[in-house]
Coordinates of C-alpha atoms in Angstrom, one line a residue:
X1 CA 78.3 5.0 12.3
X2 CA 79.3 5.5 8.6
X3 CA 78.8 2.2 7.5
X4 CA 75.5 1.5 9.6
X5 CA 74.0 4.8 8.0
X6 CA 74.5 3.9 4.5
X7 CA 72.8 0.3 5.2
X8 CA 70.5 2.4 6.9
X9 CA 69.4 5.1 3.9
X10 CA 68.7 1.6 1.3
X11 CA 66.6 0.2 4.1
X12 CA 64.8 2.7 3.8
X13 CA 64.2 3.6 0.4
X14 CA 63.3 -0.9 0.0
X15 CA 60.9 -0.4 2.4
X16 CA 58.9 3.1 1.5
X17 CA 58.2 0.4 -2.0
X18 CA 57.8 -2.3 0.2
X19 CA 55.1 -0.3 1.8
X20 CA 53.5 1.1 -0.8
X21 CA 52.7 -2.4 -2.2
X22 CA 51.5 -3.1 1.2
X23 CA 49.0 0.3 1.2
X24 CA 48.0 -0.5 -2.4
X25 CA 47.5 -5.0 -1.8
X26 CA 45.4 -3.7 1.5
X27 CA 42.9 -2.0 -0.6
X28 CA 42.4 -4.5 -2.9
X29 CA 42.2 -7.1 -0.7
X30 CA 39.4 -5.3 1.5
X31 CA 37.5 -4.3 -2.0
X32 CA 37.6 -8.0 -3.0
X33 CA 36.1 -9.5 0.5
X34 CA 35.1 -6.7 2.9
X35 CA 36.2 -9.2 5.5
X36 CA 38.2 -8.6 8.6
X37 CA 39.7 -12.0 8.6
X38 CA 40.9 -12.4 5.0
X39 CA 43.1 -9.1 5.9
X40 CA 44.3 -10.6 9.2
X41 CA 45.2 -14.1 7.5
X42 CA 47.9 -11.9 5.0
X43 CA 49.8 -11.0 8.7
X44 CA 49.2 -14.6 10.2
X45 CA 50.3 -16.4 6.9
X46 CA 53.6 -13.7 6.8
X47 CA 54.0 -14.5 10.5
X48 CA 53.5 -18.2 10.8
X49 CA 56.5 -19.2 8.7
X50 CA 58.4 -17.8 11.3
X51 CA 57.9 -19.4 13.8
X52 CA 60.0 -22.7 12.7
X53 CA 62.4 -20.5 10.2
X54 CA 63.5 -18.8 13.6
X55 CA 64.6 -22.4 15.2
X56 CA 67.3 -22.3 12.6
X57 CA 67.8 -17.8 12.4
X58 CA 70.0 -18.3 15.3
X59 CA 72.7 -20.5 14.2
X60 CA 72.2 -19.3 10.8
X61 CA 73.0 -16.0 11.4
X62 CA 75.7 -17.1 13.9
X63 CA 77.4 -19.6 11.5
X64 CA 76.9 -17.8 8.1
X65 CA 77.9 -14.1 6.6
X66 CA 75.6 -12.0 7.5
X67 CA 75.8 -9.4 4.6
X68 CA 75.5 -12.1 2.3
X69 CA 72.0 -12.6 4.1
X70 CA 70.3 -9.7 4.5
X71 CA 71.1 -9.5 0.4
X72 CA 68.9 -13.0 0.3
X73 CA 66.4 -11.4 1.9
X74 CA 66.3 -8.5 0.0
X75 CA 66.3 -10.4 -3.5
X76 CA 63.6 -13.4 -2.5
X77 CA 61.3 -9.9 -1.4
X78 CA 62.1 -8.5 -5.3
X79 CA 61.2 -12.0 -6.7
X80 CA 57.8 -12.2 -4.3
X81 CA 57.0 -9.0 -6.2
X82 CA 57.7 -10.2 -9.3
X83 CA 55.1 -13.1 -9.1
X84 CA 52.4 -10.3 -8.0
X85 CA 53.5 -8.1 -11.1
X86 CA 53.6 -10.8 -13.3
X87 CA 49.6 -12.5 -12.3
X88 CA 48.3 -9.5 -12.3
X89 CA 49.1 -8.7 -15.4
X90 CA 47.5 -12.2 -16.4
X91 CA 44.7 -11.2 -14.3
X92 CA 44.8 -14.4 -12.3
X93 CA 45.8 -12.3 -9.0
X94 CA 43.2 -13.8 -5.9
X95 CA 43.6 -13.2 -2.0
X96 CA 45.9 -16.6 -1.3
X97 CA 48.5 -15.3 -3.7
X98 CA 49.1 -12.9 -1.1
X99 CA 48.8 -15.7 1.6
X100 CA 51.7 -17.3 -0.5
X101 CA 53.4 -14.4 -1.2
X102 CA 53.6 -13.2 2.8
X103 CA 54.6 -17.0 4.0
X104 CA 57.5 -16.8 1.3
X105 CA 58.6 -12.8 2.6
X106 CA 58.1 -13.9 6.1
X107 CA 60.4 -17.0 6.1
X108 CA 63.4 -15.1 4.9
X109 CA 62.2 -11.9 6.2
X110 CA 63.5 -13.3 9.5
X111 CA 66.5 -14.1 8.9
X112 CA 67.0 -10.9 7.2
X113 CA 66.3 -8.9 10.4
X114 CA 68.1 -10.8 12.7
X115 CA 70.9 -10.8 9.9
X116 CA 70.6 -6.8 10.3
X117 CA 69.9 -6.7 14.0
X118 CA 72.9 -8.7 14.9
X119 CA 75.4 -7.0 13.0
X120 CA 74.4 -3.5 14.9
X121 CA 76.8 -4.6 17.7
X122 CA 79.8 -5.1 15.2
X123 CA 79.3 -1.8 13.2
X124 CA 78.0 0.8 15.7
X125 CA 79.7 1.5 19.4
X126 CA 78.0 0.5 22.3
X127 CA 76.8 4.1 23.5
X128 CA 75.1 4.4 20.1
X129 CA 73.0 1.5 20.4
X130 CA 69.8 3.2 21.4
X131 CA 70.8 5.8 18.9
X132 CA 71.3 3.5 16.1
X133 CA 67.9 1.1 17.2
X134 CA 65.8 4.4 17.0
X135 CA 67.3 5.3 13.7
X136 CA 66.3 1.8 12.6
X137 CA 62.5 2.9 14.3
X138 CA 62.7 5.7 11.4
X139 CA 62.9 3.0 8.7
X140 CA 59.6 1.8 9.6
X141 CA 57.6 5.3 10.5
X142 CA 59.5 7.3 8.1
X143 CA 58.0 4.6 5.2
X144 CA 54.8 5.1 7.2
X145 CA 54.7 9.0 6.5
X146 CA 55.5 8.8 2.6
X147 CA 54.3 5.4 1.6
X148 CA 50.4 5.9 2.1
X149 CA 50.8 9.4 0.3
X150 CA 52.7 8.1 -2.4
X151 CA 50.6 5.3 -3.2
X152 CA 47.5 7.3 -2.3
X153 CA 47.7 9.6 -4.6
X154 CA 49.7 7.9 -7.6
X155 CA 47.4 4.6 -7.4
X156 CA 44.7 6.7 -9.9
X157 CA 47.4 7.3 -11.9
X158 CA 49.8 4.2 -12.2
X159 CA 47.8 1.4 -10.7
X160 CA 49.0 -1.3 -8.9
X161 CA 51.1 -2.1 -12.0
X162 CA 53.2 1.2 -11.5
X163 CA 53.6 1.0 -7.7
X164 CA 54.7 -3.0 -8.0
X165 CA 57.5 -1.2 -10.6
X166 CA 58.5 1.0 -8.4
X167 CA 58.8 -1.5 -5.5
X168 CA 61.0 -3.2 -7.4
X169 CA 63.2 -0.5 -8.2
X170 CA 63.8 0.0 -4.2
X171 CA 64.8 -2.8 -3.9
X172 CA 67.9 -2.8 -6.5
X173 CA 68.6 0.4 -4.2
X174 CA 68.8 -1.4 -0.9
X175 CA 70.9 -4.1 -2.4
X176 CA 74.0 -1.6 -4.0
X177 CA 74.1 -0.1 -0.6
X178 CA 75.0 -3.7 1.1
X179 CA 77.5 -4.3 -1.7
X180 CA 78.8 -1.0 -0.9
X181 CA 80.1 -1.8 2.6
X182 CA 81.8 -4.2 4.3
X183 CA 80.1 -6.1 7.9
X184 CA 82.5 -7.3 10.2
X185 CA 81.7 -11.0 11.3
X186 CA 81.9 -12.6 14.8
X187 CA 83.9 -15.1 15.8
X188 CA 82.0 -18.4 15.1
X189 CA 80.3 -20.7 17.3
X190 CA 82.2 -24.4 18.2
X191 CA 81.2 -26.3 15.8
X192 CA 81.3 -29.4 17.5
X193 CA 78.3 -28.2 19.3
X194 CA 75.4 -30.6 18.9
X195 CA 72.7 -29.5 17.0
X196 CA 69.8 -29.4 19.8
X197 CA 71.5 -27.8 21.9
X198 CA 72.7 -25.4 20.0
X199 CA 69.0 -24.4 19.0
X200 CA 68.3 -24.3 22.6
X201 CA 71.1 -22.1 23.2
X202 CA 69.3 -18.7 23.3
X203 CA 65.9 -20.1 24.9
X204 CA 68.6 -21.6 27.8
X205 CA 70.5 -18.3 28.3
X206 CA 67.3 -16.2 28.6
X207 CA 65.8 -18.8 31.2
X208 CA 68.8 -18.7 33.1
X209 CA 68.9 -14.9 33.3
X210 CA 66.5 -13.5 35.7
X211 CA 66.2 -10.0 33.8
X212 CA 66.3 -11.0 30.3
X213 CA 63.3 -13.7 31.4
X214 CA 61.6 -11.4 33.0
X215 CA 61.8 -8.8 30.1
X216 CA 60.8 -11.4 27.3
X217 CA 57.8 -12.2 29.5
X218 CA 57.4 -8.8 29.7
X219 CA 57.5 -8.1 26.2
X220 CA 55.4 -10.9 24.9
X221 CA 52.3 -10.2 26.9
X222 CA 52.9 -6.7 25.2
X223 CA 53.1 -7.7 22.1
X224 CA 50.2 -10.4 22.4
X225 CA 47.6 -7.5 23.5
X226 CA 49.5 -5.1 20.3
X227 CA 49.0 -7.2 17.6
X228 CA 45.5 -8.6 18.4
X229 CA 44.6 -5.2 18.1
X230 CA 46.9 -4.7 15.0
X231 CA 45.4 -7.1 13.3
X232 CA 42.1 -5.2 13.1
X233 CA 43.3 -1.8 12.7
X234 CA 42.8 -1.7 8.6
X235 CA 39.7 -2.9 8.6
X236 CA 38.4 -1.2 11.5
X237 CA 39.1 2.0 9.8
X238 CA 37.8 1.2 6.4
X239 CA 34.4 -0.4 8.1
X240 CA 33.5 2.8 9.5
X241 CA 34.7 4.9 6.7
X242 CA 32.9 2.9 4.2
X243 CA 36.2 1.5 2.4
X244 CA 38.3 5.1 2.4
X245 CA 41.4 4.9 0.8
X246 CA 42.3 8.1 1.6
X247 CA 41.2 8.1 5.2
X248 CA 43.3 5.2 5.9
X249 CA 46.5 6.6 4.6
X250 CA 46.0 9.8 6.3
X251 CA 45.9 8.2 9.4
X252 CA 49.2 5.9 8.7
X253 CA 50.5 9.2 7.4
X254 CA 49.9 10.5 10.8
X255 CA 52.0 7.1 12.6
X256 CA 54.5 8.0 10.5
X257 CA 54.7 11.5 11.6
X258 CA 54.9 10.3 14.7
X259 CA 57.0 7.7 14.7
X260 CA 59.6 9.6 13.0
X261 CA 59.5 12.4 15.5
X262 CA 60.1 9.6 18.4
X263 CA 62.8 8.0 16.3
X264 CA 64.4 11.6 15.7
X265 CA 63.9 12.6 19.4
X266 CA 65.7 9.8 20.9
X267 CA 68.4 9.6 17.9
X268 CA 69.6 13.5 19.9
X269 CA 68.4 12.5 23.4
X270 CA 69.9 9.3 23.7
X271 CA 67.3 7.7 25.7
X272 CA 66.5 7.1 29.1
X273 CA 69.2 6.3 31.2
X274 CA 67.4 3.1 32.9
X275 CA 66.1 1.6 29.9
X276 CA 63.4 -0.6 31.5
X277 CA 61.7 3.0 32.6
X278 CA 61.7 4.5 29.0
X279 CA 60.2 0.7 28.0
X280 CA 57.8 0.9 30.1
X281 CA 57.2 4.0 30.0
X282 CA 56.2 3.5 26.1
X283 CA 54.1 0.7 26.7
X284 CA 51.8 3.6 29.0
X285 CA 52.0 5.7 26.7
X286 CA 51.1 3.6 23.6
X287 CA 47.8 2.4 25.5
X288 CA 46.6 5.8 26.1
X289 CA 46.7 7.1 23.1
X290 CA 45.4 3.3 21.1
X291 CA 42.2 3.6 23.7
X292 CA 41.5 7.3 23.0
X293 CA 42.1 6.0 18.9
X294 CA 39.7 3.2 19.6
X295 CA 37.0 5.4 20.9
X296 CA 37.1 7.8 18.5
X297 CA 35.1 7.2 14.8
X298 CA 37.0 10.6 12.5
X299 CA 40.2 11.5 11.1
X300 CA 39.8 14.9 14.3
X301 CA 40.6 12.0 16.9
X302 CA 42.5 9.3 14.7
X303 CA 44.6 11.1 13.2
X304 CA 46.4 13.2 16.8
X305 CA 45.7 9.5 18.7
X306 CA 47.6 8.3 16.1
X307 CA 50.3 10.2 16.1
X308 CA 50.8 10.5 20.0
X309 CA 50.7 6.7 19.9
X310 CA 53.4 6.2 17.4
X311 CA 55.6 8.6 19.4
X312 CA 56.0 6.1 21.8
X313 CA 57.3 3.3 19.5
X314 CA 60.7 4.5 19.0
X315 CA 60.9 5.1 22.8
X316 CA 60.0 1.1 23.9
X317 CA 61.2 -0.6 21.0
X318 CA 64.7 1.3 21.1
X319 CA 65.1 1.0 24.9
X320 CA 64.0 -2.9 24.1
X321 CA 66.5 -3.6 21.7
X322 CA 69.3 -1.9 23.5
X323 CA 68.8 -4.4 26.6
X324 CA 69.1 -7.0 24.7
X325 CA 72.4 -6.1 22.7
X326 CA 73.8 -4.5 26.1
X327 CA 73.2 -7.8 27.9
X328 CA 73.7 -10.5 25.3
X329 CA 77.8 -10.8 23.6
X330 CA 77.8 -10.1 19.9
X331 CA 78.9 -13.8 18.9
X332 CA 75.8 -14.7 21.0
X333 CA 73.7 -12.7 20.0
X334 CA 72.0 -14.6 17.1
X335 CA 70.9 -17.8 18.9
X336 CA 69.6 -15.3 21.7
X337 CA 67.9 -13.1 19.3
X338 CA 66.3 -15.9 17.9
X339 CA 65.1 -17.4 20.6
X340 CA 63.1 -13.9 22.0
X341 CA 61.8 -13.4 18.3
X342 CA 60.4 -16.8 18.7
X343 CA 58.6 -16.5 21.4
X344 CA 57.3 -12.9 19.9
X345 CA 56.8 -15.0 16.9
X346 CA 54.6 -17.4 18.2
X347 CA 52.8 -14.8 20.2
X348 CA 51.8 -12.6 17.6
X349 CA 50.8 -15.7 15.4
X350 CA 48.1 -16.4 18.1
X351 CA 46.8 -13.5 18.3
X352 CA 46.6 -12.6 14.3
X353 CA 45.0 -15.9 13.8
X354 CA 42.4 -15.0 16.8
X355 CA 41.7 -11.4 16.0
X356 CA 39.6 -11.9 12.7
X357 CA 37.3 -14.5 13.7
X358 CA 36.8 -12.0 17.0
X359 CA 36.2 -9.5 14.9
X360 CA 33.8 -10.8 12.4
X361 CA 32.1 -13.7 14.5
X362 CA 32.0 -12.3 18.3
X363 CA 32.0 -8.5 18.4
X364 CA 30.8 -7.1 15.0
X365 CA 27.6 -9.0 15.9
X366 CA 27.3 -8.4 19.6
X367 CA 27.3 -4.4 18.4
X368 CA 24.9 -5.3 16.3
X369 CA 21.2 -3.7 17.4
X370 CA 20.0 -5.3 19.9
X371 CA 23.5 -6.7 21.4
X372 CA 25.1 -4.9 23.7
X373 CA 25.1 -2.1 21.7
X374 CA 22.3 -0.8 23.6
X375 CA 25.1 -0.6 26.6
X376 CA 28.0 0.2 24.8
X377 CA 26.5 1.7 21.7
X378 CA 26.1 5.4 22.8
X379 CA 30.2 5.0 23.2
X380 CA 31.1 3.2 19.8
X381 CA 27.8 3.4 17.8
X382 CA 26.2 0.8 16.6
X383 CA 27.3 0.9 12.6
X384 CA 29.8 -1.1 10.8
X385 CA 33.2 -1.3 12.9
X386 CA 31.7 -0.6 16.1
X387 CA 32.4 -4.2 17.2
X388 CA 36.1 -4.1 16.0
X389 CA 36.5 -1.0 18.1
X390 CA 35.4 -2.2 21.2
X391 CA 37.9 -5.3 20.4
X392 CA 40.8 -2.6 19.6
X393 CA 40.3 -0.6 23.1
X394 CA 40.2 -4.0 25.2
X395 CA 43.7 -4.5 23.6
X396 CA 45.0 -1.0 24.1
X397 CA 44.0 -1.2 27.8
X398 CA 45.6 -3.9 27.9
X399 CA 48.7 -2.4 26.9
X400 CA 48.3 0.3 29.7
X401 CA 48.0 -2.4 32.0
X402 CA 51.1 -4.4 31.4
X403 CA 53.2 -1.3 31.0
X404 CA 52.1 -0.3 34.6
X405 CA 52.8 -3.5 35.8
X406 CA 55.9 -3.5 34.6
X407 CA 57.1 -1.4 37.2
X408 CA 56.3 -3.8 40.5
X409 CA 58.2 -6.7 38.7
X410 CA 61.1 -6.8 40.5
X411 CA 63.1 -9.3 38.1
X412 CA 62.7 -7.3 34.8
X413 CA 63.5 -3.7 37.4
X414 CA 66.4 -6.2 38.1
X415 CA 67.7 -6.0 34.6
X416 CA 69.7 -2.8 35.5
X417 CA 72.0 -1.9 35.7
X418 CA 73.6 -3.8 32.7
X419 CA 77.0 -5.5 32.8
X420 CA 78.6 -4.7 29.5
X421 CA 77.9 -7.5 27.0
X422 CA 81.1 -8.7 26.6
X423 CA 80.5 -10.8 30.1
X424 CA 81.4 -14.7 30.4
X425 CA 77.3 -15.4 31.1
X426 CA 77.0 -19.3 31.7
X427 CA 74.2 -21.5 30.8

């Protein structure tokens, strides 16, 4: 675990800047156009790239070093930073720089992950897998707790000049501690393989396995209804906080609390020991505490809905990632990988693209006076962000709802228990 724990600690560091830059860009960007949509577009524009770079992830990652990736990834990040340092300064910085700025991070920021994701298997033993997935799970919500409050409170003081600087100085972090260690690499794929169907590869395995089908149909319905409501989170909250800085990064703050003490909770525990239950089990979980979050309009309910929901994360995405890895052979791993994050990919594009037009077009004014706010009004008030909320709790009900039925599908209960990963699966 040495080596992963180093890569580990200059993940994390990159991405407390990355985040901050993120906090800091979110602010400006809702200052600028007060608009649900423009905010959403940033995710859609990062995620849409994706979708085509991740036909090519697969054999990328199989065929190529996969150290020598992650460090791509890492640099083209620095450089995207670098052209938002350098128009700001010229005063030319406007919302479809970020557009730009997210499709370029996005693109690479695949491969990076499924560069990182995929080389878990050759660095960490299998029993740690849910140990090391949830540590990766602390990356994100660990970022999440001391991002907002970094940036919150030195944005008065630095600007977005300072925290751009001190992005970039993460990231020279994050790249000494790859050069640091060395990443065992798989054996290779034939290469004699023809090119389609070698980009079919991991769509092909997946179909053919009963479990992992059922799990990536599973997951993506999940997903769908999570970042439909993800997309409107940010502005939700600043809409009915009247553009709060500070309430919005109390509340991410509080996912961070929570995430980390999910990701630190199943980093001793382990995790469940059939992996499907502790998935589904967070998907519950998760839906709860987002509808209680939607139907709540202060910090006293955000901020312990928040947190509760978070705790789940570590618990679903952990249990996730460790059927994949325990089902899938580490020099397949990258095709197959590829393949589910497409899917995912494609998924989540939908519903970012969708959820600000919803927002702004269909429930903001059905909330309006006179809509059915006169129904729904005496639960989500009728004021700025009502509409968004009533979006977010359809989608965290949602979430409820597939995690429940989760349990009466037989293929994805199927999945377990796992054959060890090392298995001659066919296509």
């Amino acid at each position: 675990m040495r080596t992963f724990t180093i890569i580990w600690l200059g993940q994390l560091v990159s991405t407390i800047g990355t985040y901050m830059t993120e906090f800091a860009l979110i602010i400006w960007a809702w200052e600028l156009t007060g608009s649900a949509t423009a905010l959403a577009l940033v995710g859609f524009f990062s995620q849409l790239p994706r979708i085509p770079i991740t036909l090519f992830a697969g054999i990328i990652v199989d065929c190529f070093n996969r150290k020598r990736l992650m460090l791509l990834g890492d640099a083209i990040a620095a450089l995207s930073t670098i052209a938002i340092l350098l128009l700001y300064l010229t005063d030319n910085l406007q919302i479809w720089h970020l557009y730009l700025t997210s499709a370029v991070n996005g693109s690479f920021g695949q491969i990076q992950q499924l560069a990182y994701s995929t080389s878990i298997a050759m660095i960490v033993p299998q029993q740690h897998y849910t140990r090391a997935s949830s540590m990766g799970s602390m990356v994100h919500y660990g970022s999440a707790i001391f991002a907002p409050a970094l940036a919150g409170s030195l944005y008065p003081v630095v600007g977005l000049l300072g925290i751009l600087l001190i992005d970039l100085t993460t990231f020279t972090v994050a790249i000494a501690t790859l050069v640091a260690v060395n990443i065992p690499q798989p054996s290779r794929p034939d290469a004699d393989q023809q090119v389609l169907e070698t980009l079919t590869f991991g769509l092909r395995y997946i179909w053919n396995h009963r479990g992992l089908r059922a799990l990536l149909v599973t997951t993506a319905i999940f997903w769908f209804a999570h970042d439909l409501g993800g997309a409107i989170y940010d502005p939700m909250i600043l809409a009915r906080t009247d553009g709060s800085a500070q309430v919005l990064g109390s509340v991410a703050a509080s996912a961070g609390i929570g995430g980390v003490t999910g990701a630190v909770i199943i980093s001793v525990w382990g995790g469940s020991q059939r992996r499907t239950d502790g998935m589904l089990l967070g998907f519950i979980g998760a839906g709860l505490s987002k509808t209680v979050f939607g139907l709540g309009r202060t910090t006293f309910v955000w901020i312990p809905a928040q947190f509760c929901s978070s705790l789940n994360f570590p618990l679903l995405s952990s249990a996730e990632t460790a059927l994949w890895m325990a089902n899938v052979a580490p020099e397949k791993q990258g095709r197959v990988f590829a393949a589910n994050a497409l899917v995912l990919q494609i998924v989540s594009a939908i519903a970012i693209f969708i959820a600000g037009p919803l927002a702004d077009r269909v429930f903001e004014p059905a909330m309006s006076p006179g809509g059915i706010a006169t129904i729904l009004g005496g639960i989500f008030s009728s004021s700025s962000g009502s509409g968004m909320a009533v979006l977010y709790v359809i989608t965290a009900i949602s979430l409820f709802l597939v995690g429940c039925g989760g349990f009466a599908y037989r293929e994805l209960q199927e999945l377990e228990p796992i054959k060890p990963n090392r298995d001659n699966h066919t296509i």
